[in-house]
Short mmCIF file of C-alpha atoms in Angstrom, two decimals:
data_model
loop_
_atom_site.label_atom_id
_atom_site.label_comp_id
_atom_site.label_asym_id
_atom_site.label_seq_id
_atom_site.Cartn_x
_atom_site.Cartn_y
_atom_site.Cartn_z
CA UNK A 11 114.34 178.26 82.24
CA UNK A 12 117.47 177.99 80.15
CA UNK A 13 118.21 174.50 78.85
CA UNK A 14 121.13 172.58 80.24
CA UNK A 15 122.86 169.34 79.34
CA UNK A 16 124.06 167.05 82.09
CA UNK A 17 126.66 164.35 81.46
CA UNK A 18 127.19 161.73 84.08
CA UNK A 19 130.63 160.17 84.10
CA UNK A 20 131.85 157.03 85.75
CA UNK A 21 132.33 157.47 89.44
CA UNK A 22 130.92 160.49 91.25
CA UNK A 23 131.83 163.20 88.74
CA UNK A 24 129.41 164.99 86.46
CA UNK A 25 129.71 167.85 83.96
CA UNK A 26 126.91 170.36 83.38
CA UNK A 27 126.75 172.52 80.21
CA UNK A 28 124.46 175.55 80.42
CA UNK A 29 123.31 177.64 77.47
CA UNK A 30 122.92 181.41 77.55
CA UNK A 31 125.04 184.47 78.29
CA UNK A 32 127.92 183.83 80.64
CA UNK A 33 128.46 186.02 83.68
CA UNK A 34 130.76 188.99 83.11
CA UNK A 35 134.34 188.33 84.11
CA UNK A 36 135.41 190.85 86.75
CA UNK A 37 138.89 191.60 88.04
CA UNK A 38 139.53 191.43 91.77
CA UNK A 39 138.72 194.64 93.62
CA UNK A 40 141.62 196.73 94.86
CA UNK A 41 140.82 197.73 98.42
CA UNK A 42 141.87 201.28 99.32
CA UNK A 43 140.56 202.47 102.67
CA UNK A 44 140.92 205.93 104.21
CA UNK A 45 139.98 206.68 107.79
CA UNK A 46 141.11 208.24 111.05
CA UNK A 47 144.76 208.06 112.07
CA UNK A 48 144.65 204.66 113.76
CA UNK A 49 142.85 202.91 110.87
CA UNK A 50 145.96 200.86 109.91
CA UNK A 51 146.28 199.77 113.54
CA UNK A 52 142.62 198.76 113.75
CA UNK A 53 142.90 196.75 110.52
CA UNK A 54 146.04 194.95 111.70
CA UNK A 55 144.60 194.19 115.13
CA UNK A 56 141.91 192.02 113.48
CA UNK A 57 143.84 190.52 110.54
CA UNK A 58 147.55 190.49 111.28
CA UNK A 59 147.58 186.67 111.27
CA UNK A 60 146.29 186.65 107.67
CA UNK A 61 149.14 188.64 106.10
CA UNK A 62 152.84 188.21 105.39
CA UNK A 63 154.39 191.00 107.43
CA UNK A 64 157.64 190.90 105.48
CA UNK A 65 155.70 191.60 102.27
CA UNK A 66 154.03 194.67 103.78
CA UNK A 67 155.17 198.11 104.87
CA UNK A 68 153.98 201.34 106.46
CA UNK A 69 154.69 204.82 105.08
CA UNK A 70 154.67 207.69 107.55
CA UNK A 71 154.29 211.25 106.26
CA UNK A 72 154.30 213.65 109.19
CA UNK A 73 153.86 216.74 107.00
CA UNK A 74 150.64 215.26 105.59
CA UNK A 75 149.64 213.85 108.99
CA UNK A 76 149.23 210.35 107.56
CA UNK A 77 150.10 206.69 108.15
CA UNK A 78 149.61 204.31 105.20
CA UNK A 79 149.67 200.51 105.41
CA UNK A 80 150.47 198.65 102.16
CA UNK A 81 149.65 194.93 102.24
CA UNK A 82 151.37 192.67 99.70
CA UNK A 83 154.10 194.77 98.13
CA UNK A 84 154.27 192.63 94.97
CA UNK A 85 150.50 192.27 94.62
CA UNK A 86 148.85 194.80 92.29
CA UNK A 87 145.54 194.22 94.06
CA UNK A 88 147.04 194.34 97.54
CA UNK A 89 144.95 196.50 99.89
CA UNK A 90 146.10 199.82 101.33
CA UNK A 91 144.76 201.33 104.53
CA UNK A 92 145.54 205.00 105.19
CA UNK A 93 144.88 206.85 108.40
CA UNK A 94 144.95 210.64 108.62
CA UNK A 95 145.08 213.09 111.49
CA UNK A 96 142.73 216.00 110.73
CA UNK A 97 142.42 219.41 112.33
CA UNK A 98 139.20 219.81 114.29
CA UNK A 99 136.48 221.86 112.53
CA UNK A 100 136.22 224.24 115.49
CA UNK A 101 139.93 225.04 115.31
CA UNK A 102 139.76 225.41 111.52
CA UNK A 103 136.79 227.76 111.83
CA UNK A 104 138.95 230.49 113.37
CA UNK A 105 141.52 230.38 110.55
CA UNK A 106 144.43 230.66 112.98
CA UNK A 107 147.82 231.10 111.25
CA UNK A 108 146.24 230.75 107.80
CA UNK A 109 146.49 234.45 106.83
CA UNK A 110 142.76 234.43 106.19
CA UNK A 111 141.65 238.05 106.56
CA UNK A 112 138.17 239.21 107.54
CA UNK A 113 136.73 242.67 108.00
CA UNK A 114 136.56 243.85 111.61
CA UNK A 115 132.78 243.33 111.52
CA UNK A 116 133.07 239.78 110.16
CA UNK A 117 135.68 238.93 112.79
CA UNK A 118 133.37 240.31 115.47
CA UNK A 119 130.56 238.11 114.11
CA UNK A 120 132.85 235.06 114.14
CA UNK A 121 133.64 235.65 117.82
CA UNK A 122 130.01 236.26 118.73
CA UNK A 123 128.73 233.09 117.03
CA UNK A 124 131.50 230.94 118.53
CA UNK A 125 131.82 232.36 122.02
CA UNK A 126 131.50 228.84 123.49
CA UNK A 127 135.03 228.22 122.15
CA UNK A 128 136.50 230.93 124.39
CA UNK A 129 138.04 230.03 127.72
CA UNK A 130 136.03 232.92 129.19
CA UNK A 131 132.88 233.72 127.21
CA UNK A 132 132.70 237.30 128.46
CA UNK A 133 136.05 237.89 126.74
CA UNK A 134 134.40 237.05 123.43
CA UNK A 135 131.72 239.69 123.89
CA UNK A 136 134.29 242.29 124.94
CA UNK A 137 136.27 241.56 121.76
CA UNK A 138 133.09 241.83 119.70
CA UNK A 139 132.51 245.34 121.04
CA UNK A 140 136.15 246.35 120.48
CA UNK A 141 136.17 245.11 116.90
CA UNK A 142 132.84 246.69 115.99
CA UNK A 143 134.11 250.08 117.20
CA UNK A 144 137.68 249.65 115.99
CA UNK A 145 137.45 251.70 112.80
CA UNK A 146 135.86 254.65 114.56
CA UNK A 147 138.47 254.57 117.36
CA UNK A 148 141.33 254.53 114.89
CA UNK A 149 139.84 257.44 112.97
CA UNK A 150 139.49 259.49 116.16
CA UNK A 151 143.12 258.76 117.07
CA UNK A 152 144.26 260.05 113.67
CA UNK A 153 142.13 263.17 113.91
CA UNK A 154 143.53 263.95 117.38
CA UNK A 155 147.12 263.83 116.12
CA UNK A 156 148.56 267.31 116.59
CA UNK A 157 151.56 266.96 114.26
CA UNK A 158 150.03 267.96 110.96
CA UNK A 159 153.34 267.30 109.27
CA UNK A 160 153.28 263.66 110.33
CA UNK A 161 153.07 260.98 107.71
CA UNK A 162 149.47 259.81 107.33
CA UNK A 163 150.53 256.18 107.02
CA UNK A 164 152.63 256.37 110.18
CA UNK A 165 149.77 257.97 112.09
CA UNK A 166 147.41 255.23 110.95
CA UNK A 167 149.88 252.50 111.91
CA UNK A 168 150.33 254.01 115.36
CA UNK A 169 146.59 254.32 115.86
CA UNK A 170 146.02 250.69 114.87
CA UNK A 171 148.79 249.40 117.15
CA UNK A 172 147.57 251.40 120.14
CA UNK A 173 144.03 250.05 119.79
CA UNK A 174 144.74 246.38 119.05
CA UNK A 175 142.59 244.02 121.15
CA UNK A 176 144.50 242.12 123.83
CA UNK A 177 145.41 238.48 123.28
CA UNK A 178 142.82 235.95 124.43
CA UNK A 179 142.51 232.23 125.07
CA UNK A 180 140.48 229.70 123.13
CA UNK A 181 139.58 226.31 124.61
CA UNK A 182 139.29 224.07 121.55
CA UNK A 183 140.42 220.65 120.32
CA UNK A 184 143.31 220.95 117.87
CA UNK A 185 142.75 217.63 116.09
CA UNK A 186 139.69 215.43 115.68
CA UNK A 187 139.47 212.90 118.48
CA UNK A 188 141.77 214.82 120.85
CA UNK A 189 140.83 216.72 124.03
CA UNK A 190 140.43 220.49 124.16
CA UNK A 191 143.54 222.62 124.71
CA UNK A 192 143.98 226.20 125.85
CA UNK A 193 145.46 228.24 122.99
CA UNK A 194 146.61 231.86 123.28
CA UNK A 195 145.58 233.84 120.20
CA UNK A 196 146.25 237.39 118.99
CA UNK A 197 144.36 239.57 116.53
CA UNK A 198 146.53 241.09 113.80
CA UNK A 199 145.01 244.01 111.88
CA UNK A 200 146.25 245.47 108.59
CA UNK A 201 146.56 249.25 108.99
CA UNK A 202 145.65 250.01 105.37
CA UNK A 203 142.20 248.39 105.28
CA UNK A 204 141.66 247.27 108.91
CA UNK A 205 141.12 243.64 107.89
CA UNK A 206 141.81 241.10 110.64
CA UNK A 207 143.43 237.70 110.98
CA UNK A 208 144.31 235.49 113.96
CA UNK A 209 147.84 234.36 114.81
CA UNK A 210 149.17 232.05 117.50
CA UNK A 211 152.73 230.87 118.05
CA UNK A 212 151.42 228.49 120.70
CA UNK A 213 149.06 226.84 118.21
CA UNK A 214 151.97 226.12 115.89
CA UNK A 215 153.90 224.51 118.73
CA UNK A 216 150.89 222.45 119.83
CA UNK A 217 150.18 221.18 116.32
CA UNK A 218 153.74 219.93 115.89
CA UNK A 219 153.90 218.46 119.38
CA UNK A 220 150.51 216.71 119.17
CA UNK A 221 151.13 215.51 115.61
CA UNK A 222 154.26 213.64 116.64
CA UNK A 223 152.67 212.32 119.84
CA UNK A 224 149.57 210.95 118.09
CA UNK A 225 151.52 209.41 115.18
CA UNK A 226 154.15 207.84 117.45
CA UNK A 227 151.44 206.41 119.69
CA UNK A 228 149.89 204.55 116.73
CA UNK A 229 153.27 203.37 115.43
CA UNK A 230 154.25 202.00 118.85
CA UNK A 231 151.03 199.98 118.98
CA UNK A 232 151.62 198.65 115.45
CA UNK A 233 155.13 197.53 116.42
CA UNK A 234 153.66 195.53 119.30
CA UNK A 235 151.23 193.50 117.17
CA UNK A 236 153.18 193.42 113.87
CA UNK A 237 156.90 193.72 114.68
CA UNK A 238 158.08 192.52 111.25
CA UNK A 239 156.32 195.19 109.18
CA UNK A 240 158.80 197.79 107.89
CA UNK A 241 157.97 201.34 108.97
CA UNK A 242 159.35 203.99 106.61
CA UNK A 243 159.38 207.73 107.35
CA UNK A 244 158.91 209.91 104.27
#
């Protein structure tokens, strides 16, 4: 046991001197939390009475799908709580509107392994068959062309366009924590190498619509419980 010296002073006070290595001095921790989109709302709902709302603010970045709460604007160690809206892994898996190209066989495999994401599962298996046989069908179309003077590239383009699979519907959640939505999707195929990608104008519209709806829903709730916090759109 390390020795200590105790001095008793008049009254009720006493001073204790301890020998040995002092505890390391540590700076306060800066709290930076990241979570789902409504994380700032959840934090405020439990602790709004503990903060000065006029010394706090919220930054909204719709392009980055984020809401960030900054507590104590003049405090270096003031906590920040950031919530983000993330695309659902099932939606991401299909690479819709990302210009991610796969071979026709890899696209067929993607459909086969994720047929539960299709509105009608039999559609998935029909697409699998079409994609697996796509190259052979295109080649037969080119060989059947009777105009030998035709441009080979044009013939190939025509063959690809005439054999494109029909559009189909996926039934998937767009964002984490949101219900499934029906999304119309098309297969686009490059004529030169027959690689495939998925495109959907409807998915673009849904992402923008749902993004604004989900963000505005959180902001409206924050305004109800913390009306004096400044909300700034970036």
